[in-house]
Each structure stands twice: as structure tokens, then as C-alpha cells.
PDB file of C-alpha atoms in Angstrom:
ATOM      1  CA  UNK M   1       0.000   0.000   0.000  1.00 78.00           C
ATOM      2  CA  UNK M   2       0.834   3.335   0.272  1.00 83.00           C
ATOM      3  CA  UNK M   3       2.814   5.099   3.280  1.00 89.00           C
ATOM      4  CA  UNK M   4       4.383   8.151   4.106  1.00 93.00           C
ATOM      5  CA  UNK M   5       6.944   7.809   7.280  1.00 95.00           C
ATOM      6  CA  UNK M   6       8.644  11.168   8.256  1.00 94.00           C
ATOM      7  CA  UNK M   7      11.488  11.524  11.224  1.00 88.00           C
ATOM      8  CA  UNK M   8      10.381  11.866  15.257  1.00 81.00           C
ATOM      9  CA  UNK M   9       9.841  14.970  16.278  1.00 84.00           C
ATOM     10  CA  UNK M  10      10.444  17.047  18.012  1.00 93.00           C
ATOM     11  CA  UNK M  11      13.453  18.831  16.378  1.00 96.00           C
ATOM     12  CA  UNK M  12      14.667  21.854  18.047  1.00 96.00           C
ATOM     13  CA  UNK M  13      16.924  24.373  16.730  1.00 97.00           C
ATOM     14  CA  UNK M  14      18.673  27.535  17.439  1.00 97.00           C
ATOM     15  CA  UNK M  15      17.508  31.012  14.901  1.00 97.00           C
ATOM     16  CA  UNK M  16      19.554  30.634  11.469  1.00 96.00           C
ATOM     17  CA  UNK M  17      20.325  26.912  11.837  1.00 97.00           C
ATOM     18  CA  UNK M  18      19.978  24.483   9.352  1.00 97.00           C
ATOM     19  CA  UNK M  19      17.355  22.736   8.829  1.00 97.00           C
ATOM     20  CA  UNK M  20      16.491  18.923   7.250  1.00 97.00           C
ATOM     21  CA  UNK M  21      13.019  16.829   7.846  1.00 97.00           C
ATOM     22  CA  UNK M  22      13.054  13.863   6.409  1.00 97.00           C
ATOM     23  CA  UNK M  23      10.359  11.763   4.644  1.00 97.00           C
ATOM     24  CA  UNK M  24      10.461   8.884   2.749  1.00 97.00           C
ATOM     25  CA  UNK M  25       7.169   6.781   1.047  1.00 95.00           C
ATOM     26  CA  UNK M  26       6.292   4.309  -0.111  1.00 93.00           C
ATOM     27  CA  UNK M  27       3.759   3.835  -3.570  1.00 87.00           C
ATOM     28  CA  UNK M  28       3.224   1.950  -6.799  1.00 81.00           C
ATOM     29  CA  UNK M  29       3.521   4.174  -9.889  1.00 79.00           C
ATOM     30  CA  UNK M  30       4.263   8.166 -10.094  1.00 81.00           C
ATOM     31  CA  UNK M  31       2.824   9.996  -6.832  1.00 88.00           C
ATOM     32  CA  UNK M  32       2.690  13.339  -6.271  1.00 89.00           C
ATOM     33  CA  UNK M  33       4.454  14.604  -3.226  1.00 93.00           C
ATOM     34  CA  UNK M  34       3.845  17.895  -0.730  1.00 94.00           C
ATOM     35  CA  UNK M  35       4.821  19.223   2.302  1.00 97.00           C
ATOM     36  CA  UNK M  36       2.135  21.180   4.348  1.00 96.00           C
ATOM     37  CA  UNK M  37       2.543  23.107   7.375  1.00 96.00           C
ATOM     38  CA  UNK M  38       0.803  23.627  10.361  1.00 93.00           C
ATOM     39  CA  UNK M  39       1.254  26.647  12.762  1.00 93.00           C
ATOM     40  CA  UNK M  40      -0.750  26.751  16.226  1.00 88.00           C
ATOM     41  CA  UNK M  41      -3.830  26.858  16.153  1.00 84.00           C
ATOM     42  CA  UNK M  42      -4.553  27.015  12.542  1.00 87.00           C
ATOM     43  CA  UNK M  43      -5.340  24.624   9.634  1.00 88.00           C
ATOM     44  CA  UNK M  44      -2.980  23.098   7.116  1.00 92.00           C
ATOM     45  CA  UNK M  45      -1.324  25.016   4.389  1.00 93.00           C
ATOM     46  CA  UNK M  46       0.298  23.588   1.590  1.00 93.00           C
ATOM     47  CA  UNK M  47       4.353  24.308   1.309  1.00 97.00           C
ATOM     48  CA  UNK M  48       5.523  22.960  -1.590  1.00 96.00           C
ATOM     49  CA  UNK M  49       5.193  20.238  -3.710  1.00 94.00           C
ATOM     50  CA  UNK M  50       6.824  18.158  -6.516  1.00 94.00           C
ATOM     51  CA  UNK M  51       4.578  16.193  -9.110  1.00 90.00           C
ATOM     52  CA  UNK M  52       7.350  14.044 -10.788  1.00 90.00           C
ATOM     53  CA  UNK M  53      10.594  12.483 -10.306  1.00 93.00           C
ATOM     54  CA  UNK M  54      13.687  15.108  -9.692  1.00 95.00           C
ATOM     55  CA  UNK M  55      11.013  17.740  -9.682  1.00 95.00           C
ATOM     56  CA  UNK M  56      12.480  20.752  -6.901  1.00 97.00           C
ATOM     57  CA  UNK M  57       9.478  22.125  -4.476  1.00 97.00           C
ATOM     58  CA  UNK M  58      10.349  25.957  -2.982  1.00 97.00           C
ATOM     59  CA  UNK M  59       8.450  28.317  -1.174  1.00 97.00           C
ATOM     60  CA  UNK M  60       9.846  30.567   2.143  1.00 95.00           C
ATOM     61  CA  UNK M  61      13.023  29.452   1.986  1.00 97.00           C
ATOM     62  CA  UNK M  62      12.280  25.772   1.837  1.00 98.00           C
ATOM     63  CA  UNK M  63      13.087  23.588  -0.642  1.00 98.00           C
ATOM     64  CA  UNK M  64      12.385  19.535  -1.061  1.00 98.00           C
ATOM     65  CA  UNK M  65      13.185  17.380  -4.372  1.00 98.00           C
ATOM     66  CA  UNK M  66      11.749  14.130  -5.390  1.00 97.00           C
ATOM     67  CA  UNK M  67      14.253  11.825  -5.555  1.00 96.00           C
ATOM     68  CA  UNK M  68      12.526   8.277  -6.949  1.00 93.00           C
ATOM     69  CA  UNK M  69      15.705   6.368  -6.655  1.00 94.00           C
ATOM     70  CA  UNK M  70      15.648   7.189  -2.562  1.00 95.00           C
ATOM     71  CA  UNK M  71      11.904   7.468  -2.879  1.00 95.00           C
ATOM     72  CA  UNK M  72      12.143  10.196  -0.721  1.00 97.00           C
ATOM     73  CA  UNK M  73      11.321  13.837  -0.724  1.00 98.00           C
ATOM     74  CA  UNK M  74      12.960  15.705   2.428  1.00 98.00           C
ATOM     75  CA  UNK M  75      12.472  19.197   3.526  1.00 98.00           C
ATOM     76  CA  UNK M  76      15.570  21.793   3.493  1.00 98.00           C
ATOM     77  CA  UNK M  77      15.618  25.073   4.817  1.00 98.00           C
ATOM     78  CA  UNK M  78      19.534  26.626   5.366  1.00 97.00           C
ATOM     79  CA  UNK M  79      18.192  29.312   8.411  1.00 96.00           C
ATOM     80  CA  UNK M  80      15.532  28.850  10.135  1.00 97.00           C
ATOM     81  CA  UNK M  81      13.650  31.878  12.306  1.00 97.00           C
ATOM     82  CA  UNK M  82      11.599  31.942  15.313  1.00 96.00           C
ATOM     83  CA  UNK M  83       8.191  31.992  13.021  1.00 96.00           C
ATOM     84  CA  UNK M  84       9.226  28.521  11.481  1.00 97.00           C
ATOM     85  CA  UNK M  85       7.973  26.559  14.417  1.00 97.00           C
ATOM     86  CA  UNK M  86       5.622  24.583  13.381  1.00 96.00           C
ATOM     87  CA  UNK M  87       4.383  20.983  12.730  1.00 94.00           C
ATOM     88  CA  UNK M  88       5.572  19.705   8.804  1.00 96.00           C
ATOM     89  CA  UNK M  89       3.992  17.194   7.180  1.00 95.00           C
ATOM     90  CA  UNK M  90       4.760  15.204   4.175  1.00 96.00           C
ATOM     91  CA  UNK M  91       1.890  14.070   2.370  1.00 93.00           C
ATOM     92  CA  UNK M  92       1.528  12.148  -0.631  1.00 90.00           C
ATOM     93  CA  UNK M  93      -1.184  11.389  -3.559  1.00 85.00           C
ATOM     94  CA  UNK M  94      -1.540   8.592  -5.875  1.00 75.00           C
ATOM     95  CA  UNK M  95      -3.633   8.649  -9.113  1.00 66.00           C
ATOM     96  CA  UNK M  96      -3.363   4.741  -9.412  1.00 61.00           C
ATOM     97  CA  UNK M  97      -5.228   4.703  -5.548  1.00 58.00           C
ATOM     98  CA  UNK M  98      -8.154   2.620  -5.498  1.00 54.00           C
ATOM     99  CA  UNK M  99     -10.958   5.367  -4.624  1.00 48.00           C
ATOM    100  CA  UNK M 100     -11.276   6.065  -0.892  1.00 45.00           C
ATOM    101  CA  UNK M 101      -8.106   7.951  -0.553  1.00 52.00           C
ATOM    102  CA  UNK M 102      -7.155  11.283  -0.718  1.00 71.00           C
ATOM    103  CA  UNK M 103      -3.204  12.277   0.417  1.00 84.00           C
ATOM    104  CA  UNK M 104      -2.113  10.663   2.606  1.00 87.00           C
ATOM    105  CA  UNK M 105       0.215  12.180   5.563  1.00 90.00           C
ATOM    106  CA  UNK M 106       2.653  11.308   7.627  1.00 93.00           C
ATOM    107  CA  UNK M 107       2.303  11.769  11.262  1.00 92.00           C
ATOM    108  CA  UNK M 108       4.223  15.117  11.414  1.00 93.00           C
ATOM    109  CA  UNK M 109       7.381  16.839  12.579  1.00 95.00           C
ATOM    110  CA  UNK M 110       7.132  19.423  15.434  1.00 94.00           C
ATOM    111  CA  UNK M 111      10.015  22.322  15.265  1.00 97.00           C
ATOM    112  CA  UNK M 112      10.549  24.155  17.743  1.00 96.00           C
ATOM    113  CA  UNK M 113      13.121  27.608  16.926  1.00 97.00           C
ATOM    114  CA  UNK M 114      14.683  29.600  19.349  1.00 96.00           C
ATOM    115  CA  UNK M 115      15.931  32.534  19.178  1.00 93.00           C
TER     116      UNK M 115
ATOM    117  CA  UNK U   1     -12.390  35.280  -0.298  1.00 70.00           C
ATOM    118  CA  UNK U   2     -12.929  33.896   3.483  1.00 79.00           C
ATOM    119  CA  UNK U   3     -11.546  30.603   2.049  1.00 92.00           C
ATOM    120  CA  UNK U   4     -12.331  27.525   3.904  1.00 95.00           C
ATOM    121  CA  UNK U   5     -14.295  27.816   7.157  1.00 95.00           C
ATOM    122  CA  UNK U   6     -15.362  25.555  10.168  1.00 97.00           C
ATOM    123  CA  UNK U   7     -18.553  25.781  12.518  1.00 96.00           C
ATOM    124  CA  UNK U   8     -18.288  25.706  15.391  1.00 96.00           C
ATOM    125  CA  UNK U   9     -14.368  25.610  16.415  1.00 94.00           C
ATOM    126  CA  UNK U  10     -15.157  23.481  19.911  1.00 95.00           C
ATOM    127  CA  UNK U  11     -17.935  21.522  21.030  1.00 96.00           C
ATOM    128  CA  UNK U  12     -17.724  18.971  24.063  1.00 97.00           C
ATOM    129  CA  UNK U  13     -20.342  16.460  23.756  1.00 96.00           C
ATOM    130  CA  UNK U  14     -21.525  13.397  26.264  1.00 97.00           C
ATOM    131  CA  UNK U  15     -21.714   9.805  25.040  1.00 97.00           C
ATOM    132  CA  UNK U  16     -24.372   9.122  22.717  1.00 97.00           C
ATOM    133  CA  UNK U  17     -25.505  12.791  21.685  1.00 97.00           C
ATOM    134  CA  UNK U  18     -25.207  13.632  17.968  1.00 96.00           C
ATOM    135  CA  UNK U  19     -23.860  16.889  16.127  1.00 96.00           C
ATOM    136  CA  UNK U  20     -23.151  18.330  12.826  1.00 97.00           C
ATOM    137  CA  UNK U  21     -19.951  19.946  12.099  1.00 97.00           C
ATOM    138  CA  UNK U  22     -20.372  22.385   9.050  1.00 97.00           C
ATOM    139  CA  UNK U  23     -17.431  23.036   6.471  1.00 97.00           C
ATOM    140  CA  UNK U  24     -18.060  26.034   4.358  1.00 97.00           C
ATOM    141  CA  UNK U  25     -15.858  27.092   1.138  1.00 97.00           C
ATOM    142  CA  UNK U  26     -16.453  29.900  -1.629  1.00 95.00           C
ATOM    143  CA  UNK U  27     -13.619  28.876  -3.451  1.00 93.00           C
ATOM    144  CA  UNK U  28     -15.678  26.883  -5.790  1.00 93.00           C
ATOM    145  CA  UNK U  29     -14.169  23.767  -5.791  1.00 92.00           C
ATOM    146  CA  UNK U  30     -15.565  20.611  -6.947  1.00 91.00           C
ATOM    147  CA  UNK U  31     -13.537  18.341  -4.202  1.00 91.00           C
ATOM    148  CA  UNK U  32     -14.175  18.495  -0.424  1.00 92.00           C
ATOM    149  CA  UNK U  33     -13.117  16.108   2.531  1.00 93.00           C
ATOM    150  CA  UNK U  34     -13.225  15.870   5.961  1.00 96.00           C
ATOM    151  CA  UNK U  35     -10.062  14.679   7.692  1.00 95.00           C
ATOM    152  CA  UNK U  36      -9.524  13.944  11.998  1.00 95.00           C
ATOM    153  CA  UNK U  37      -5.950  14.690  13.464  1.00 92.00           C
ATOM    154  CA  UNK U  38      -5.069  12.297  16.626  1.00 92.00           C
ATOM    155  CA  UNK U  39      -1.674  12.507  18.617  1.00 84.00           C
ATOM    156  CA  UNK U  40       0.627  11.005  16.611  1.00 80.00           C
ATOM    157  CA  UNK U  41      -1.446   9.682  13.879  1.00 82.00           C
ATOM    158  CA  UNK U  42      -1.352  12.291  11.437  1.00 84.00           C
ATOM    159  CA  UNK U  43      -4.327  13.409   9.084  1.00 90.00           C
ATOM    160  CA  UNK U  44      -6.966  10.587   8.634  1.00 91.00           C
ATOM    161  CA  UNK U  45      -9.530  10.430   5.843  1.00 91.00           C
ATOM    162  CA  UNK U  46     -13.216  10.017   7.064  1.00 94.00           C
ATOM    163  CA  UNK U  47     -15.215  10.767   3.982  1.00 94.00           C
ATOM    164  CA  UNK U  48     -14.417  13.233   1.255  1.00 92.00           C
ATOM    165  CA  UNK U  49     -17.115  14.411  -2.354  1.00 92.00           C
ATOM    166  CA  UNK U  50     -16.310  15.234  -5.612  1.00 88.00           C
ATOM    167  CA  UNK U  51     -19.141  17.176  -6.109  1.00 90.00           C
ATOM    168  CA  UNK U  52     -22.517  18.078  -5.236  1.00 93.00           C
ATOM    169  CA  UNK U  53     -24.662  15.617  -4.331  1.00 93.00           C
ATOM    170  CA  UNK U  54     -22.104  12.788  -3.950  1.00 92.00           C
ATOM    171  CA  UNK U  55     -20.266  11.582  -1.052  1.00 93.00           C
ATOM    172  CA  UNK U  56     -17.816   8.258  -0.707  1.00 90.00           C
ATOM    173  CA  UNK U  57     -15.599   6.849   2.287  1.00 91.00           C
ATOM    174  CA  UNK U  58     -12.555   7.424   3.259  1.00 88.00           C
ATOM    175  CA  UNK U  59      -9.939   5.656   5.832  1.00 87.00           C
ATOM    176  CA  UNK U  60     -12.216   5.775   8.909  1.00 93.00           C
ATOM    177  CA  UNK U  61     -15.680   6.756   7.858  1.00 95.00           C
ATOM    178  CA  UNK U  62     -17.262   4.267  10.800  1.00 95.00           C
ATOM    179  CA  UNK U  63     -19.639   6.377  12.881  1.00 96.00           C
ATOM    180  CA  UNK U  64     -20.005   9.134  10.432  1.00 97.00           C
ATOM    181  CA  UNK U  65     -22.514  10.412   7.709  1.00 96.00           C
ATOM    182  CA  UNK U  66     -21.530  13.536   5.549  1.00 97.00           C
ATOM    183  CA  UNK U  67     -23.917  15.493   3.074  1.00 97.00           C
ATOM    184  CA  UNK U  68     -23.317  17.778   0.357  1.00 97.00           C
ATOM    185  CA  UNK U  69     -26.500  18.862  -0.833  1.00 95.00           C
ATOM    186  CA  UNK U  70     -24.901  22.072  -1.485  1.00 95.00           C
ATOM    187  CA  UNK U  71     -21.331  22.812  -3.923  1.00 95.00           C
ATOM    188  CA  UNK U  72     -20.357  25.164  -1.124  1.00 97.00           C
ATOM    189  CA  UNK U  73     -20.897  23.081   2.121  1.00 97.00           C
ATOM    190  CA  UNK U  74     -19.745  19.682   3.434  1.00 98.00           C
ATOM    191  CA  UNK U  75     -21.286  18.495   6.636  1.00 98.00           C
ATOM    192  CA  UNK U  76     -19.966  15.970   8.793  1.00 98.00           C
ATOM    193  CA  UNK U  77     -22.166  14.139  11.401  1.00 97.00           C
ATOM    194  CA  UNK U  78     -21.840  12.207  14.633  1.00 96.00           C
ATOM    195  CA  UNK U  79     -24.925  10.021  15.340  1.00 92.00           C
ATOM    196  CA  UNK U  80     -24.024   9.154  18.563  1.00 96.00           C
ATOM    197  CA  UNK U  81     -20.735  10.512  19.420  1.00 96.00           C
ATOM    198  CA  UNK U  82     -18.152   8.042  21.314  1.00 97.00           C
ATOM    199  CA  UNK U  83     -15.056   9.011  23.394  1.00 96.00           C
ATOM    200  CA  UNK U  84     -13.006   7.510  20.388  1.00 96.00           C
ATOM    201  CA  UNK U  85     -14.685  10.246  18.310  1.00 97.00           C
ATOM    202  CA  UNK U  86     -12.222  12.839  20.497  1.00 97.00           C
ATOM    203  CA  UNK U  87     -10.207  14.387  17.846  1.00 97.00           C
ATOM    204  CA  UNK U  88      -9.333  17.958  15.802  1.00 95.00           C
ATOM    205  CA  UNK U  89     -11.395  17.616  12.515  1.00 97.00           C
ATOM    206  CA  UNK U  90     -10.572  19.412   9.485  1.00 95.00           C
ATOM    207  CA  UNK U  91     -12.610  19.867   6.234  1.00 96.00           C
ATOM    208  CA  UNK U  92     -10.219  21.024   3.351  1.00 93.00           C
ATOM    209  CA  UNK U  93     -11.326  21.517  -0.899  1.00 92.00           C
ATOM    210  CA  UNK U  94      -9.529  21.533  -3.679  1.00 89.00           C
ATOM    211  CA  UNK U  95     -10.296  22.061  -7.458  1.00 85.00           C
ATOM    212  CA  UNK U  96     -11.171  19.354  -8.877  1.00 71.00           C
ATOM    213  CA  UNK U  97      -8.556  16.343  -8.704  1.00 67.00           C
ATOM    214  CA  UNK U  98      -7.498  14.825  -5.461  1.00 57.00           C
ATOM    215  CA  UNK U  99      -3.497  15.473  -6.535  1.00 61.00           C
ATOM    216  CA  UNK U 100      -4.680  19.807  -6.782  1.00 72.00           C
ATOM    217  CA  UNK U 101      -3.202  21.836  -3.602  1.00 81.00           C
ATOM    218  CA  UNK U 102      -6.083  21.144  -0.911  1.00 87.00           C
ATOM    219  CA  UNK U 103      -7.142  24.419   0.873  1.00 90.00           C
ATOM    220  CA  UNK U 104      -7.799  23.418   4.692  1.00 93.00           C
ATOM    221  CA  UNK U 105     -10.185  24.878   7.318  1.00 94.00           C
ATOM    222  CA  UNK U 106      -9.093  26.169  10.675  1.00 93.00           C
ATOM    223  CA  UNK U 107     -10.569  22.862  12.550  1.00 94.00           C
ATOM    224  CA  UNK U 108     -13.141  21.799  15.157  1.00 96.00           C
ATOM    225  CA  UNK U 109     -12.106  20.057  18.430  1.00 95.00           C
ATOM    226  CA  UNK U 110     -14.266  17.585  19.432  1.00 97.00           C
ATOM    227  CA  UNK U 111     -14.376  16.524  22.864  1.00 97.00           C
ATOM    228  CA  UNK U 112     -16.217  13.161  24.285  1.00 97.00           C
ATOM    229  CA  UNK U 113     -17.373  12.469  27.562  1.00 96.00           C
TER     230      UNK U 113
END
């Protein structure tokens, strides 16, 4: 089946370190990949994403590639600020999916910045 | 555009009473879904539409009936809510193909006695 599995959180860091979350999944076929983020109190918003193999997602700073080979698509950010703390998830979609699914996430990474 | 939006934002409920949670979106998107968040579980799939007047199931759609009589509105109800049923819920749309950016409500936590 399909799976997304994403490191334990939580991962603390000090302002204008560096930054990796990683996510790896597992599907049949070409799925689409996404991070979304999720700051207190608030909904899910949608990153990035990558739709096909060596595709680059970017948005805020963050960047995450699709790497098929690895079948993994990990998040990068080189300095992270206070207002990145937040709970990341990496989601996936597959068009071959039986119906009855939508993305499917991984349980989330907390990070915590301080300053 | 208010985008997505959630009624009400908490409820606590006792064993065995019902509710509706309403999603709202003026987006106009074809796809809607409801989703729970539990400690670390992640996002679930309970039932999601891809368009008016249809409905299917999701992950987890035991103890749960949604309606979308209207493009605009998904509701989600609880016949007779359990303590299981405990969780954040969050409706989210997207345009019209399950792999399209999904837009995501603020959330309702649901509290079971």
C-alpha cells in the first residue's frame, strides 16, 4: 500500500540553523508529493510540492526534491527563524489509488526555533 | 475570499448525543473532505465528495454520515458521538482532482465524555 513515514519529532533548533526533515514513502507508480505546514492553532497550508521524479518544491526558503531512486522527498531550509515553528507534514497522492483515498500524511514533525 | 471555514471551532459532547460539524468554502471547488488529526497519527480520511450531491468513504468513515446537498458546504455528522470520536477535525477543498493543492479549514475540536 501506500505510506508516508517522516522523522520523530520534536526537532529543536537555534535562529539561522539548518534545517532537514526527512520523509520517505512508499507507492506503486508516479505519486505526487507535498509538504504542508501547520502553525498553532490554525489549519494546514500547503508548502511545496513536486509532481514528478527530480522535480524541486520551494516556497519561504524551503526547498524539497523528489528523488525516486531514494523514494524520498525531504524538507531543506539553510536558516531557520523563530516563526518557522511549526508541525511539517509530508503528504503524498496517488492517481493509481483505489478510490477512498485522498493524500495521505505522515504523522508530522514538530520544530521548535529559538531565538 | 474567506476561504475555507469551520462551525463551530469546539464543542464537548456526552456519550451518545449527535452533532453536525459544518465546512463552508467559496472557493468553488468541486472536491471536499473531511479529515480527523489524533496525537501522533497524522491526518486521517473520514469521507471526502467530488461534487454536489455525492459523497464516498474514506480511511475511517465508521460512525459518520456527511452530506453535500450544497457545492459550497460539506457536513460531517456524529450520530451518537463516542469518546473515540475525540479528535481535531478538518474539512479542506480543492479544485477538482485529489493530486490539486487542498485548501484546509481552521478545525473543530471535538471533545467526548
Amino acid at each position: 500500500g501506500n505510506s508516508v513515514t517522516q522523522m520523530e519529532g520534536p526537532v529543536t533548533l537555534s535562529e539561522e540553523a539548518f534545517l532537514t526533515i526527512n520523509c520517505t514513502y512508499t507507492a506503486t507508480g508516479y505519486p505526487s508529493l507535498f509538504w504542508y505546514v501547520q502553525y498553532p492553532g490554525e489549519g494546514l497550508q500547503l508548502l511545496l510540492k513536486a509532481t514528478k521524479a527530480d522535480d524541486k518544491g520551494s516556497n519561504k526558503g524551503f526547498e524539497a526534491t523528489y528523488r525516486k531512486e531514494t523514494t524520498s522527498f525531504h524538507l531543506e531550509k539553510g536558516s531557520v527563524q523563530v516563526s518557522d515553528s511549526a508541525v511539517y507534514f509530508c503528504a503524498l497522492h496517488n492517481p493509481s489509488n483505489q478510490a477512498g483515498t485522498a493524500l495521505i500524511f505522515g504523522k508530522g514533525t514538530t520544530l521548535s526555533v529559538s531565538s | 475570499n474567506a476561504g475555507v471555514t469551520q462551525t463551530p471551532k469546539f464543542r464537548v459532547l456526552k456519550t451518545g448525543q449527535s452533532m453536525t460539524l459544518l465546512c463552508a468554502q467559496d472557493m468553488n471547488h468541486e472536491y471536499m473532505y473531511w479529515y480527523r488529526q489524533d496525537p501522533g497519527m497524522g491526518l486521517r480520511l473520514i469521507h471526502y465528495s467530488v461534487g454536489e450531491g455525492t459523497t464516498a468513504k474514506g480511511e475511517v468513515p465508521d460512525g459518520y454520515n456527511v452530506s453535500r446537498l450544497k457545492k459550497q458546504n460539506f457536513l460531517l455528522g456524529l450520530e451518537s458521538a463516542a469518546p473515540s470520536q475525540t479528535s481535531v477535525y478538518f474539512c479542506a477543498s480543492s479544485y477538482w482532482r485529489e493530486s490539486d493543492t487542498q485548501y484546509f479549514g481552521p478545525g473543530t475540536r471535538l471533545t467526548v465524555l
